[in-house]
Coordinates of C-alpha atoms in Angstrom, one line a residue:
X206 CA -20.2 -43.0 -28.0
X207 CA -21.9 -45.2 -30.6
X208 CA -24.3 -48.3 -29.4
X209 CA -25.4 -50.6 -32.0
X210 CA -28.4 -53.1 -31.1
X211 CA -26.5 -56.3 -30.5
X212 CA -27.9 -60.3 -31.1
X213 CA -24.9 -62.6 -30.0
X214 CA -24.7 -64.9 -32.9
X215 CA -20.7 -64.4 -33.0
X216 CA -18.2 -63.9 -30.8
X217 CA -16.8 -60.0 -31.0
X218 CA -13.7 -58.7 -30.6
X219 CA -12.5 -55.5 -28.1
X220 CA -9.8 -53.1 -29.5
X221 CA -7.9 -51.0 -27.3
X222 CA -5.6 -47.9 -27.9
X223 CA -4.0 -47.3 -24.7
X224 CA -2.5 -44.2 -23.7
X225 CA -1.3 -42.2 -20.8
X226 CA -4.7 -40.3 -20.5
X227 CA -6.7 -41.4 -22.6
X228 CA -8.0 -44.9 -24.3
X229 CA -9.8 -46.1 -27.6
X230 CA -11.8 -48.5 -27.3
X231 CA -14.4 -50.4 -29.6
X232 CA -16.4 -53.6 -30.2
X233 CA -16.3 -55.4 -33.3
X234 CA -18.1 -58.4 -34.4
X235 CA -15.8 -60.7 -36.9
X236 CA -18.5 -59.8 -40.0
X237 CA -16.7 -56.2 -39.1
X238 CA -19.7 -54.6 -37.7
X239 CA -19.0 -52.2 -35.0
X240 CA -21.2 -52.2 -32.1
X241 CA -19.1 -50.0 -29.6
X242 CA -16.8 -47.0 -30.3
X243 CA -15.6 -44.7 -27.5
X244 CA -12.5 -42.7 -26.2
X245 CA -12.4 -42.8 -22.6
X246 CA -9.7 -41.8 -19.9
X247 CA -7.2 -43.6 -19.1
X248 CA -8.5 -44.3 -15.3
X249 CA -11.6 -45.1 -16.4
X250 CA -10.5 -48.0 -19.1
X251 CA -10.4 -50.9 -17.4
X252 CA -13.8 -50.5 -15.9
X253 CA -15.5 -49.5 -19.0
X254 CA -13.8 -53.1 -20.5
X255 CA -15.1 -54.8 -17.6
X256 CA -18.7 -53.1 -18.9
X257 CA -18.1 -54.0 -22.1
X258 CA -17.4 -57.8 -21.4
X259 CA -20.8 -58.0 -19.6
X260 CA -22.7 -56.4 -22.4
X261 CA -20.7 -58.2 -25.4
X262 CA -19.1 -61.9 -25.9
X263 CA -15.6 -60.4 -26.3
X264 CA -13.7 -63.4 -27.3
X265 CA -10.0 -61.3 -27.7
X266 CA -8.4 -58.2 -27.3
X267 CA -6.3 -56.4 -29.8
X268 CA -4.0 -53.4 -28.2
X269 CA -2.0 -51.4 -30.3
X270 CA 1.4 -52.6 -30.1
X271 CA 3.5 -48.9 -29.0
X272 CA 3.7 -46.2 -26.3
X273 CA 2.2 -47.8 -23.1
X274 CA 1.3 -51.5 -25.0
X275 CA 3.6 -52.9 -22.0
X276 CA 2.5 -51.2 -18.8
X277 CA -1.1 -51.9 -19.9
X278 CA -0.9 -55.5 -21.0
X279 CA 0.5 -56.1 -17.7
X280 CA -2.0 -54.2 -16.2
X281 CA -4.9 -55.5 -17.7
X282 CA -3.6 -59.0 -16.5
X283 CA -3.9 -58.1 -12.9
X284 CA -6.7 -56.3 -12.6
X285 CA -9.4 -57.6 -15.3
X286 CA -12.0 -60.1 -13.0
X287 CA -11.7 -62.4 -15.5
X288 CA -8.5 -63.6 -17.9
X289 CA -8.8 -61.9 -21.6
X290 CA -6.6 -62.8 -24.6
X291 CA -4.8 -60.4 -25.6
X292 CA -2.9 -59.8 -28.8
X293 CA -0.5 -56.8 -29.4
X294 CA -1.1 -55.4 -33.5
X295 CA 1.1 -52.9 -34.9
X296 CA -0.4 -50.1 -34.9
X297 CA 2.0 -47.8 -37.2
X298 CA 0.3 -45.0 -39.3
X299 CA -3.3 -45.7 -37.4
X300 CA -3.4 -42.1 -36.2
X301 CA -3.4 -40.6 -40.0
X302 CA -5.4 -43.4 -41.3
X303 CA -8.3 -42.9 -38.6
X304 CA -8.4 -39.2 -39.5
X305 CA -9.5 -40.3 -43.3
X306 CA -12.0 -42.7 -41.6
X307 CA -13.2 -40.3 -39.3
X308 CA -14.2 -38.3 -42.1
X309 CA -15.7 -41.4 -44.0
X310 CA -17.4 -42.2 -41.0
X311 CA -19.0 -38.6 -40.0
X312 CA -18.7 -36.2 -43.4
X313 CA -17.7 -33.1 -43.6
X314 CA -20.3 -30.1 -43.3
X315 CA -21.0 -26.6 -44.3
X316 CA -17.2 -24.4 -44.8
X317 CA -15.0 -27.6 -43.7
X318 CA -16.3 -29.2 -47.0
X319 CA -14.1 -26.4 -48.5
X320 CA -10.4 -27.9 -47.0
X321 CA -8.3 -30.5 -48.4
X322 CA -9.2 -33.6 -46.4
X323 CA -5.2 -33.5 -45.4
X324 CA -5.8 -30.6 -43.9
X325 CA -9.0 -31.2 -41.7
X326 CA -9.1 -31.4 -38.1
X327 CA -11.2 -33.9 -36.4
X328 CA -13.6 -32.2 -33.8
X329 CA -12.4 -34.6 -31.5
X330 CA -10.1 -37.4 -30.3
X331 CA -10.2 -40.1 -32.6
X332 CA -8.6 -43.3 -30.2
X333 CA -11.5 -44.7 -30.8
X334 CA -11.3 -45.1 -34.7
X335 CA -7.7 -46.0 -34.0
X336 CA -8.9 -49.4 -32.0
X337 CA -11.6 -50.1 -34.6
X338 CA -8.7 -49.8 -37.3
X339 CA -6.4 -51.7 -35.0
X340 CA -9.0 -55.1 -35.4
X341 CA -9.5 -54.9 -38.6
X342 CA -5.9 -55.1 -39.3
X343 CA -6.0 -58.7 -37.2
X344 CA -8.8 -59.3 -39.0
X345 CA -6.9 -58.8 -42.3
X346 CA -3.6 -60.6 -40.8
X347 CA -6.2 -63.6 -40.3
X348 CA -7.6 -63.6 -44.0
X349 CA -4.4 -63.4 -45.2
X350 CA -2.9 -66.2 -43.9
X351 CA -5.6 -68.3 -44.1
X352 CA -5.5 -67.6 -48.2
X353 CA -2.0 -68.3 -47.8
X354 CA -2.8 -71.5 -46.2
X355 CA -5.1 -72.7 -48.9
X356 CA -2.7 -71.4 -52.2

């Protein structure tokens, strides 16, 4: 679990890869620094985003877009206190590409140095880095169209 000190100059953003047993979740201010990163269980998600909303300004929630996207959207409408935007991203390929970030994010030591980065492991579940990777993809959507918008 990663804290960052937070100042609330800008609204942040909550990303969320739900799954049957367990969650990703993190915290991402729209200058892309991450303040919150965390895999949780599955029972335990919506009161750890209920935690999250009193520590942070969460302004949005992007959920990954497969598996359980359905149950949990739904779910997260009833049961959150408070109402939360939430848009779906697709979140395609984010399983490999977190397993390079992971090892961006927390390098390689000692004999795992040695093996081709396709073929390590992380040392843990990586929904976490999923949900950061799934908000930086809205984030990119949003750049993108707004350079489209000014062509």
């Amino acid at each position: 679990m990663i804290f960052r000190e937070f100042s609330p100059t800008q609204p942040v953003i909550l990303g969320f890869d739900p799954g049957r047993d367990k969650c990703g979740l993190a915290v991402m201010a729209l200058d892309r620094q991450v303040y919150y990163h965390q895999v949780v269980l599955a029972k335990e998600a919506i009161a750890t985003i209920e935690t999250l909303r009193q520590k942070y300004p969460i302004s949005l929630m992007v959920m990954g877009d497969q598996t359980t996207a359905k149950q949990w959207k739904q779910q997260l409408y009833q049961e959150l206190t408070a109402a939360l935007n939430i848009i779906l991203v697709d979140e395609r390929y984010t399983t490999l590409e977190a397993r390079d970030r992971y090892w961006q994010m927390y390098p390689p030591k000692g004999l795992i140095k040695l093996l081709p980065q396709g073929m390590r492991q992380p040392p843990r579940p990586i929904d976490d880095i999923v949900a950061i990777l799934l908000i930086e993809r809205y984030l990119n959507r949003l750049t993108e169209s707004a350079m489209r918008s000014k062509e």
